[in-house]
CSV table of C-alpha atoms in Angstrom, one decimal:
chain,number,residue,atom,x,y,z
V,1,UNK,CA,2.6,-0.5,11.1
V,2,UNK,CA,6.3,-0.6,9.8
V,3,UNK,CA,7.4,1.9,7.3
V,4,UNK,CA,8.2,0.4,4.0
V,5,UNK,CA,10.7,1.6,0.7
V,6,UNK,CA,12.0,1.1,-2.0
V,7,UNK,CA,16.0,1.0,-1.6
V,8,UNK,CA,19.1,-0.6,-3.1
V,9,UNK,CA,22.1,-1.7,-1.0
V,10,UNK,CA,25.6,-0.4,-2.0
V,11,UNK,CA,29.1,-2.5,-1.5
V,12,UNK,CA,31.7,0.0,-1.0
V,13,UNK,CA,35.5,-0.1,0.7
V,14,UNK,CA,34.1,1.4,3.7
V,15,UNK,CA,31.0,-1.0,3.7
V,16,UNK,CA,27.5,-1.0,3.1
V,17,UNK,CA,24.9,1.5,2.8
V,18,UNK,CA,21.4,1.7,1.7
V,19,UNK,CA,20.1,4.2,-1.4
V,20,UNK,CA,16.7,5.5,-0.3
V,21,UNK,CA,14.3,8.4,-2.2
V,22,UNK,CA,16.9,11.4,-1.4
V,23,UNK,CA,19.5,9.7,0.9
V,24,UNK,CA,21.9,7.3,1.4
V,25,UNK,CA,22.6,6.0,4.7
V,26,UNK,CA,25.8,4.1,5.7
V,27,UNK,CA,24.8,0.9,7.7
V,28,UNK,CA,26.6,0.6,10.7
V,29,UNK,CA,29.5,-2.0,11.3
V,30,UNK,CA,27.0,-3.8,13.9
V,31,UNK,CA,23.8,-4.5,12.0
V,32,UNK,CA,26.2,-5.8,8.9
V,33,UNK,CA,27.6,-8.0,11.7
V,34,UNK,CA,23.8,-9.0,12.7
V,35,UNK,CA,23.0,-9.7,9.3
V,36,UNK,CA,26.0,-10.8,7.3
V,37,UNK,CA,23.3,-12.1,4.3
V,38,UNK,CA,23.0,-8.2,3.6
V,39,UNK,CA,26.2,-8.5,1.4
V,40,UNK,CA,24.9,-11.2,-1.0
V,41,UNK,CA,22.9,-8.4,-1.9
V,42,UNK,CA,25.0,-5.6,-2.7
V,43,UNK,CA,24.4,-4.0,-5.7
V,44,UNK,CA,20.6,-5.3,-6.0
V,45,UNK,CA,17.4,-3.8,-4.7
V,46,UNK,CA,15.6,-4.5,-1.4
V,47,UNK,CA,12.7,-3.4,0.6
V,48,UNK,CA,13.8,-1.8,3.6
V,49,UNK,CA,11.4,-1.3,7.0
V,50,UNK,CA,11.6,1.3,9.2
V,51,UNK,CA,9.3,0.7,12.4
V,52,UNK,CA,7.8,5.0,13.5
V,53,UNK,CA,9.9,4.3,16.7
V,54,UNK,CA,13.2,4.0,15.2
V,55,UNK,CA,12.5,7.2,13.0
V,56,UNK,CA,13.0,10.7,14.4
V,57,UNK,CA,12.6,14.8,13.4
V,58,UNK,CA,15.8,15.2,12.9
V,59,UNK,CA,16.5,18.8,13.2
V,60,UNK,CA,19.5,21.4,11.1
V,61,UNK,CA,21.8,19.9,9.0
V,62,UNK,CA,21.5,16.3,9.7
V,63,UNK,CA,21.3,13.0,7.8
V,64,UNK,CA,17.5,12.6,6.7
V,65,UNK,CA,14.7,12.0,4.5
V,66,UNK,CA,13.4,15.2,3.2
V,67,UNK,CA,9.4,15.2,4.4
V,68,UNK,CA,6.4,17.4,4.6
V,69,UNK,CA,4.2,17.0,7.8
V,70,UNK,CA,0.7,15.9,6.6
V,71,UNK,CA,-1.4,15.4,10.2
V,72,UNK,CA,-0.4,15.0,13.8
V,73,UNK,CA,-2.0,12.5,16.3
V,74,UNK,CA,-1.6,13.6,19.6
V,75,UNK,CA,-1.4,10.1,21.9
V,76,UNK,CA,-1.1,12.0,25.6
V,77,UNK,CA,2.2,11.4,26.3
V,78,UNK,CA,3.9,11.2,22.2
V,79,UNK,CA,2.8,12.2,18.9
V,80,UNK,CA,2.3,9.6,15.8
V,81,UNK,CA,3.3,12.1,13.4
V,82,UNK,CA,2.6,11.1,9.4
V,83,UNK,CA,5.0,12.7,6.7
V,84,UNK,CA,4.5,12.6,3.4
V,85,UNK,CA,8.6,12.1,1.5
V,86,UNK,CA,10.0,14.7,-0.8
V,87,UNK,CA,12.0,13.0,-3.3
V,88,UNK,CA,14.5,14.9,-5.2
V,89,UNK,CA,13.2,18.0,-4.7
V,90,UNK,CA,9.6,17.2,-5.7
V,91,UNK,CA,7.2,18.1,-3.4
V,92,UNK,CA,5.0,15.1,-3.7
V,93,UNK,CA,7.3,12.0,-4.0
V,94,UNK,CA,4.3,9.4,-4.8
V,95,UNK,CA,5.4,8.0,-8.3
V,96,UNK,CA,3.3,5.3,-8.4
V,97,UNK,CA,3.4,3.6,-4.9
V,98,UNK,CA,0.7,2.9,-3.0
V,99,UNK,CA,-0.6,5.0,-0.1
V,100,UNK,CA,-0.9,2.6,3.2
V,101,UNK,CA,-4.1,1.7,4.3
V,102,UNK,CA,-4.8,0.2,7.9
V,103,UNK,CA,-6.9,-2.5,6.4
V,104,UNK,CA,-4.2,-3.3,3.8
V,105,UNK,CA,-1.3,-5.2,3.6
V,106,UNK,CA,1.7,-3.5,4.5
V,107,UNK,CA,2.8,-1.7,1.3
V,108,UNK,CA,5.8,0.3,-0.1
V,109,UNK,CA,4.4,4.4,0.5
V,110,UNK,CA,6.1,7.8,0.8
V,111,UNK,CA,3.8,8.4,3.6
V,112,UNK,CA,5.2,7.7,6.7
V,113,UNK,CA,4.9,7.1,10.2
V,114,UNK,CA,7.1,9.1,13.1
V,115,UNK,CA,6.9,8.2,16.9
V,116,UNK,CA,8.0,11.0,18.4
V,117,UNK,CA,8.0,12.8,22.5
V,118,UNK,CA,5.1,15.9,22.3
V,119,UNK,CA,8.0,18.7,21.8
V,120,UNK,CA,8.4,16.9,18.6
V,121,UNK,CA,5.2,19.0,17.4
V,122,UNK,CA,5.4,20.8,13.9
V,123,UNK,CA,2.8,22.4,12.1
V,124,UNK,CA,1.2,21.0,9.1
V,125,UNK,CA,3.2,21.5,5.9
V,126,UNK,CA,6.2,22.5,7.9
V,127,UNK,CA,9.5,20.6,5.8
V,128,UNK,CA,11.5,18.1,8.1
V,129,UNK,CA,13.8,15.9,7.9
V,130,UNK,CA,12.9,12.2,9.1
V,131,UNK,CA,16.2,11.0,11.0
V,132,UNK,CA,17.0,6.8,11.0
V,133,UNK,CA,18.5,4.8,13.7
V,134,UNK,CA,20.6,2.6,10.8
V,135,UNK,CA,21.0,-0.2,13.3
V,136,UNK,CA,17.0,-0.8,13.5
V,137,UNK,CA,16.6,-1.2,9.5
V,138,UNK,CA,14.6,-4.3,8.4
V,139,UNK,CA,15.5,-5.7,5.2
V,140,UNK,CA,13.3,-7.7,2.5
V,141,UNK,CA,14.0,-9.2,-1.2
V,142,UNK,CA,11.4,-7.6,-3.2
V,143,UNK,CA,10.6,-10.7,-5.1
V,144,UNK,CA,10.0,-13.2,-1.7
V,145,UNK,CA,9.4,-11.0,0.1
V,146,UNK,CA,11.6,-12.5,2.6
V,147,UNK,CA,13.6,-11.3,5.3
V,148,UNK,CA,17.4,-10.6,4.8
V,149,UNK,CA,19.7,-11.8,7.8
């Protein structure tokens, strides 16, 4: 299932980005391209999807979202790896959103989904940092819950 947040998209002279728990992430020139509907929304909040195989361990000092490794699924030749966020410097980032549940609707959650190759492999409560490929970000409007393009 898709990863979904909370976020807010930000107009600035060198484009857009998106606010997420603990980051912001500059959208590259492309997907603004893509999706030129993105800029009606500047300034206003959005739902933004991440899908586990555009999210990696992202490793030093590098752009992420702060996470703490909760379990492992080992699928032979990857690893679904499921990270709980750490917003802000709290170590559990849940403030009020729902957990996601296989037989539930997708659902905003600070628990999330990484596919990532086997030497990917951390140990449980080990601190990473969840990398985005910004070009593969979904956008929704919280209230439709339709898709921005």
């Amino acid at each position: 299932p898709i990863n979904l947040l909370p976020g807010r998209l930000r107009g600035s002279s060198d484009g857009l980005a998106v606010e997420l728990p603990g980051l912001i992430l500059p959208l590259p020139t492309s997907l603004r391209e893509d999706r030129p509907g993105l800029a009606a929304h500047a300034g206003g909040e959005v739902i933004v999807g991440m899908r586990p195989e555009n999210l990696f361990v992202a490793d030093g000092d590098a752009l992420g979202l702060a996470a703490s490794v909760a379990f492992q699924e080992d699928l032979g030749a990857s690893l679904l790896i499921h990270v709980d966020l750490i917003a802000a410097g709290e170590k559990q980032a849940r403030a009020g959103l729902d957990e996601l549940d296989e037989s539930a609707p997708a659902s905003i959650s600070t628990r999330m989904r990484i596919s990532a190759p086997v030497s990917a492999r951390r140990k449980v409560g080990d601190v990473v940092k969840v990398g985005i490929e910004a070009g593969s970000l979904h956008f929704f409007d919280p209230v439709s819950q339709r898709a921005l393009v």
